[in-house]
């Protein structure tokens, strides 16, 4: 069943922007670290080391700041200008994760925005495109599989 079109209501974004961003950032970097070296190739992501990354979930009011270090992904605690900002709605990030939409389609329809160092944006996009999501989902317990 395809993901329905939706946008979280405006009050959710206003509330989300007022809440501490550390808990969702820790969840994000935890997930990225679990994938690093397993499905996300560490050597390919090397150019991200030390770069300031910002993932915005526009309709949830989230601004998740993190970086890649030699020891893995880590949250950032300041508001300095990021080297790369990726912005999309909750629905569009879910569509990417579920492989219902590809990054190019979302980018060219202006639903996925990348600002900052273009080469870093291309690296992230190409890495997402190269992940063997079918092999990954085949390893998940049946209860966690989509569909």
PDB file of C-alpha atoms in Angstrom:
ATOM      1  CA  UNK A   1       0.000   0.000   0.000  1.00  0.00           C
ATOM      2  CA  UNK A   2       1.581   3.314  -1.031  1.00  0.00           C
ATOM      3  CA  UNK A   3       2.234   6.009   1.526  1.00  0.00           C
ATOM      4  CA  UNK A   4      -0.620   8.545   1.472  1.00  0.00           C
ATOM      5  CA  UNK A   5       0.087  12.212   0.815  1.00  0.00           C
ATOM      6  CA  UNK A   6       0.154  14.157   4.057  1.00  0.00           C
ATOM      7  CA  UNK A   7       1.753  17.101   5.810  1.00  0.00           C
ATOM      8  CA  UNK A   8       1.818  17.443   9.572  1.00  0.00           C
ATOM      9  CA  UNK A   9      -0.361  20.320  10.846  1.00  0.00           C
ATOM     10  CA  UNK A  10       1.289  23.702  11.458  1.00  0.00           C
ATOM     11  CA  UNK A  11       1.023  23.493  15.269  1.00  0.00           C
ATOM     12  CA  UNK A  12       3.181  20.343  15.190  1.00  0.00           C
ATOM     13  CA  UNK A  13       6.038  22.257  13.516  1.00  0.00           C
ATOM     14  CA  UNK A  14       5.695  25.152  15.959  1.00  0.00           C
ATOM     15  CA  UNK A  15       5.792  22.757  18.903  1.00  0.00           C
ATOM     16  CA  UNK A  16       8.611  20.668  17.421  1.00  0.00           C
ATOM     17  CA  UNK A  17      10.765  23.760  16.935  1.00  0.00           C
ATOM     18  CA  UNK A  18      10.398  24.600  20.646  1.00  0.00           C
ATOM     19  CA  UNK A  19      11.293  21.133  21.922  1.00  0.00           C
ATOM     20  CA  UNK A  20      14.882  19.996  22.564  1.00  0.00           C
ATOM     21  CA  UNK A  21      16.394  18.720  19.331  1.00  0.00           C
ATOM     22  CA  UNK A  22      18.902  16.405  21.047  1.00  0.00           C
ATOM     23  CA  UNK A  23      16.633  13.332  21.507  1.00  0.00           C
ATOM     24  CA  UNK A  24      15.671  13.041  17.809  1.00  0.00           C
ATOM     25  CA  UNK A  25      19.258  13.888  16.802  1.00  0.00           C
ATOM     26  CA  UNK A  26      20.554  11.069  19.020  1.00  0.00           C
ATOM     27  CA  UNK A  27      18.052   8.688  17.388  1.00  0.00           C
ATOM     28  CA  UNK A  28      19.228   9.790  13.936  1.00  0.00           C
ATOM     29  CA  UNK A  29      22.959   9.431  14.661  1.00  0.00           C
ATOM     30  CA  UNK A  30      22.310   6.119  16.436  1.00  0.00           C
ATOM     31  CA  UNK A  31      20.598   4.755  13.329  1.00  0.00           C
ATOM     32  CA  UNK A  32      23.294   6.121  11.037  1.00  0.00           C
ATOM     33  CA  UNK A  33      26.004   4.560  13.198  1.00  0.00           C
ATOM     34  CA  UNK A  34      24.260   1.181  13.090  1.00  0.00           C
ATOM     35  CA  UNK A  35      24.241   1.432   9.285  1.00  0.00           C
ATOM     36  CA  UNK A  36      27.801   2.787   8.982  1.00  0.00           C
ATOM     37  CA  UNK A  37      30.077   0.093   7.631  1.00  0.00           C
ATOM     38  CA  UNK A  38      27.154  -2.280   7.145  1.00  0.00           C
ATOM     39  CA  UNK A  39      24.942  -0.648   4.523  1.00  0.00           C
ATOM     40  CA  UNK A  40      26.515   2.819   4.413  1.00  0.00           C
ATOM     41  CA  UNK A  41      30.074   2.448   3.118  1.00  0.00           C
ATOM     42  CA  UNK A  42      32.441   4.259   5.490  1.00  0.00           C
ATOM     43  CA  UNK A  43      35.072   4.918   2.795  1.00  0.00           C
ATOM     44  CA  UNK A  44      32.505   6.490   0.442  1.00  0.00           C
ATOM     45  CA  UNK A  45      31.311   8.830   3.197  1.00  0.00           C
ATOM     46  CA  UNK A  46      34.857   9.918   4.124  1.00  0.00           C
ATOM     47  CA  UNK A  47      34.385  13.395   2.523  1.00  0.00           C
ATOM     48  CA  UNK A  48      31.657  14.087   5.125  1.00  0.00           C
ATOM     49  CA  UNK A  49      34.168  13.793   7.984  1.00  0.00           C
ATOM     50  CA  UNK A  50      34.205  17.021   9.971  1.00  0.00           C
ATOM     51  CA  UNK A  51      31.431  18.584   7.888  1.00  0.00           C
ATOM     52  CA  UNK A  52      28.508  20.224   9.617  1.00  0.00           C
ATOM     53  CA  UNK A  53      25.239  18.601   8.477  1.00  0.00           C
ATOM     54  CA  UNK A  54      21.691  19.750   9.137  1.00  0.00           C
ATOM     55  CA  UNK A  55      18.660  17.590   8.443  1.00  0.00           C
ATOM     56  CA  UNK A  56      15.412  19.596   8.552  1.00  0.00           C
ATOM     57  CA  UNK A  57      12.031  17.919   8.838  1.00  0.00           C
ATOM     58  CA  UNK A  58      10.049  20.966   7.805  1.00  0.00           C
ATOM     59  CA  UNK A  59       6.549  19.970   8.872  1.00  0.00           C
ATOM     60  CA  UNK A  60       7.735  18.596  12.240  1.00  0.00           C
ATOM     61  CA  UNK A  61       9.834  21.612  13.199  1.00  0.00           C
ATOM     62  CA  UNK A  62      12.953  19.480  13.566  1.00  0.00           C
ATOM     63  CA  UNK A  63      16.472  20.723  12.862  1.00  0.00           C
ATOM     64  CA  UNK A  64      18.898  17.858  13.488  1.00  0.00           C
ATOM     65  CA  UNK A  65      22.558  18.945  13.521  1.00  0.00           C
ATOM     66  CA  UNK A  66      25.282  16.311  13.289  1.00  0.00           C
ATOM     67  CA  UNK A  67      28.683  15.488  11.853  1.00  0.00           C
ATOM     68  CA  UNK A  68      30.754  12.467  10.876  1.00  0.00           C
ATOM     69  CA  UNK A  69      33.919  11.867  12.887  1.00  0.00           C
ATOM     70  CA  UNK A  70      36.505   9.085  12.550  1.00  0.00           C
ATOM     71  CA  UNK A  71      34.542   7.299  15.306  1.00  0.00           C
ATOM     72  CA  UNK A  72      31.116   7.690  13.656  1.00  0.00           C
ATOM     73  CA  UNK A  73      28.257  10.152  13.500  1.00  0.00           C
ATOM     74  CA  UNK A  74      27.906  12.588  16.416  1.00  0.00           C
ATOM     75  CA  UNK A  75      25.373  15.306  17.287  1.00  0.00           C
ATOM     76  CA  UNK A  76      26.412  18.957  17.102  1.00  0.00           C
ATOM     77  CA  UNK A  77      25.377  21.370  19.828  1.00  0.00           C
ATOM     78  CA  UNK A  78      25.710  24.786  18.227  1.00  0.00           C
ATOM     79  CA  UNK A  79      23.930  26.746  15.520  1.00  0.00           C
ATOM     80  CA  UNK A  80      26.919  27.501  13.282  1.00  0.00           C
ATOM     81  CA  UNK A  81      26.225  27.502   9.549  1.00  0.00           C
ATOM     82  CA  UNK A  82      26.069  23.928   8.225  1.00  0.00           C
ATOM     83  CA  UNK A  83      28.105  22.763   5.242  1.00  0.00           C
ATOM     84  CA  UNK A  84      25.047  20.894   3.937  1.00  0.00           C
ATOM     85  CA  UNK A  85      21.367  21.290   4.778  1.00  0.00           C
ATOM     86  CA  UNK A  86      18.817  18.735   3.584  1.00  0.00           C
ATOM     87  CA  UNK A  87      15.145  19.676   4.005  1.00  0.00           C
ATOM     88  CA  UNK A  88      11.939  17.747   3.350  1.00  0.00           C
ATOM     89  CA  UNK A  89       8.639  16.876   4.988  1.00  0.00           C
ATOM     90  CA  UNK A  90       8.060  13.844   7.171  1.00  0.00           C
ATOM     91  CA  UNK A  91       6.151  12.151   4.366  1.00  0.00           C
ATOM     92  CA  UNK A  92       8.938  12.679   1.829  1.00  0.00           C
ATOM     93  CA  UNK A  93      11.632  11.318   4.163  1.00  0.00           C
ATOM     94  CA  UNK A  94       9.415   8.275   4.779  1.00  0.00           C
ATOM     95  CA  UNK A  95       8.901   7.841   1.034  1.00  0.00           C
ATOM     96  CA  UNK A  96      12.684   7.872   0.574  1.00  0.00           C
ATOM     97  CA  UNK A  97      13.222   5.337   3.353  1.00  0.00           C
ATOM     98  CA  UNK A  98      10.514   3.057   1.976  1.00  0.00           C
ATOM     99  CA  UNK A  99      11.902   3.441  -1.572  1.00  0.00           C
ATOM    100  CA  UNK A 100       8.556   4.719  -2.844  1.00  0.00           C
ATOM    101  CA  UNK A 101      10.330   7.807  -4.206  1.00  0.00           C
ATOM    102  CA  UNK A 102      13.899   8.337  -5.287  1.00  0.00           C
ATOM    103  CA  UNK A 103      16.012  11.365  -4.307  1.00  0.00           C
ATOM    104  CA  UNK A 104      16.139  12.703  -7.890  1.00  0.00           C
ATOM    105  CA  UNK A 105      12.350  12.782  -8.216  1.00  0.00           C
ATOM    106  CA  UNK A 106      11.967  14.580  -4.891  1.00  0.00           C
ATOM    107  CA  UNK A 107      14.828  16.966  -5.673  1.00  0.00           C
ATOM    108  CA  UNK A 108      13.573  17.958  -9.121  1.00  0.00           C
ATOM    109  CA  UNK A 109      10.019  18.385  -7.838  1.00  0.00           C
ATOM    110  CA  UNK A 110      11.466  20.707  -5.128  1.00  0.00           C
ATOM    111  CA  UNK A 111      10.236  18.477  -2.317  1.00  0.00           C
ATOM    112  CA  UNK A 112      13.786  17.626  -1.218  1.00  0.00           C
ATOM    113  CA  UNK A 113      15.993  20.676  -0.850  1.00  0.00           C
ATOM    114  CA  UNK A 114      19.768  20.605  -0.534  1.00  0.00           C
ATOM    115  CA  UNK A 115      21.636  23.774   0.334  1.00  0.00           C
ATOM    116  CA  UNK A 116      25.328  24.328   0.862  1.00  0.00           C
ATOM    117  CA  UNK A 117      28.188  22.318  -0.595  1.00  0.00           C
ATOM    118  CA  UNK A 118      26.756  20.735  -3.724  1.00  0.00           C
ATOM    119  CA  UNK A 119      29.368  17.968  -3.850  1.00  0.00           C
ATOM    120  CA  UNK A 120      28.334  16.815  -0.358  1.00  0.00           C
ATOM    121  CA  UNK A 121      24.684  16.759  -1.439  1.00  0.00           C
ATOM    122  CA  UNK A 122      25.559  14.632  -4.452  1.00  0.00           C
ATOM    123  CA  UNK A 123      27.598  12.301  -2.250  1.00  0.00           C
ATOM    124  CA  UNK A 124      24.647  11.797   0.116  1.00  0.00           C
ATOM    125  CA  UNK A 125      22.207  11.286  -2.782  1.00  0.00           C
ATOM    126  CA  UNK A 126      24.487   8.814  -4.586  1.00  0.00           C
ATOM    127  CA  UNK A 127      25.120   6.891  -1.364  1.00  0.00           C
ATOM    128  CA  UNK A 128      21.372   6.561  -0.751  1.00  0.00           C
ATOM    129  CA  UNK A 129      20.886   5.416  -4.345  1.00  0.00           C
ATOM    130  CA  UNK A 130      23.621   2.757  -3.962  1.00  0.00           C
ATOM    131  CA  UNK A 131      22.221   1.139  -0.804  1.00  0.00           C
ATOM    132  CA  UNK A 132      20.824  -2.331  -1.451  1.00  0.00           C
ATOM    133  CA  UNK A 133      17.555  -1.756   0.391  1.00  0.00           C
ATOM    134  CA  UNK A 134      16.116  -5.115  -0.697  1.00  0.00           C
ATOM    135  CA  UNK A 135      19.012  -6.977   0.931  1.00  0.00           C
ATOM    136  CA  UNK A 136      18.596  -4.872   4.054  1.00  0.00           C
ATOM    137  CA  UNK A 137      14.856  -5.461   4.374  1.00  0.00           C
ATOM    138  CA  UNK A 138      15.350  -9.178   3.750  1.00  0.00           C
ATOM    139  CA  UNK A 139      17.416  -9.261   6.996  1.00  0.00           C
ATOM    140  CA  UNK A 140      14.655  -7.601   9.040  1.00  0.00           C
ATOM    141  CA  UNK A 141      12.252  -9.720  11.078  1.00  0.00           C
ATOM    142  CA  UNK A 142       8.959 -10.214   9.241  1.00  0.00           C
ATOM    143  CA  UNK A 143       7.121  -7.938  11.689  1.00  0.00           C
ATOM    144  CA  UNK A 144       9.288  -4.974  10.689  1.00  0.00           C
ATOM    145  CA  UNK A 145       9.084  -5.385   6.927  1.00  0.00           C
ATOM    146  CA  UNK A 146       7.007  -2.921   4.888  1.00  0.00           C
ATOM    147  CA  UNK A 147       4.093  -4.330   2.973  1.00  0.00           C
TER     148      UNK A 147
END
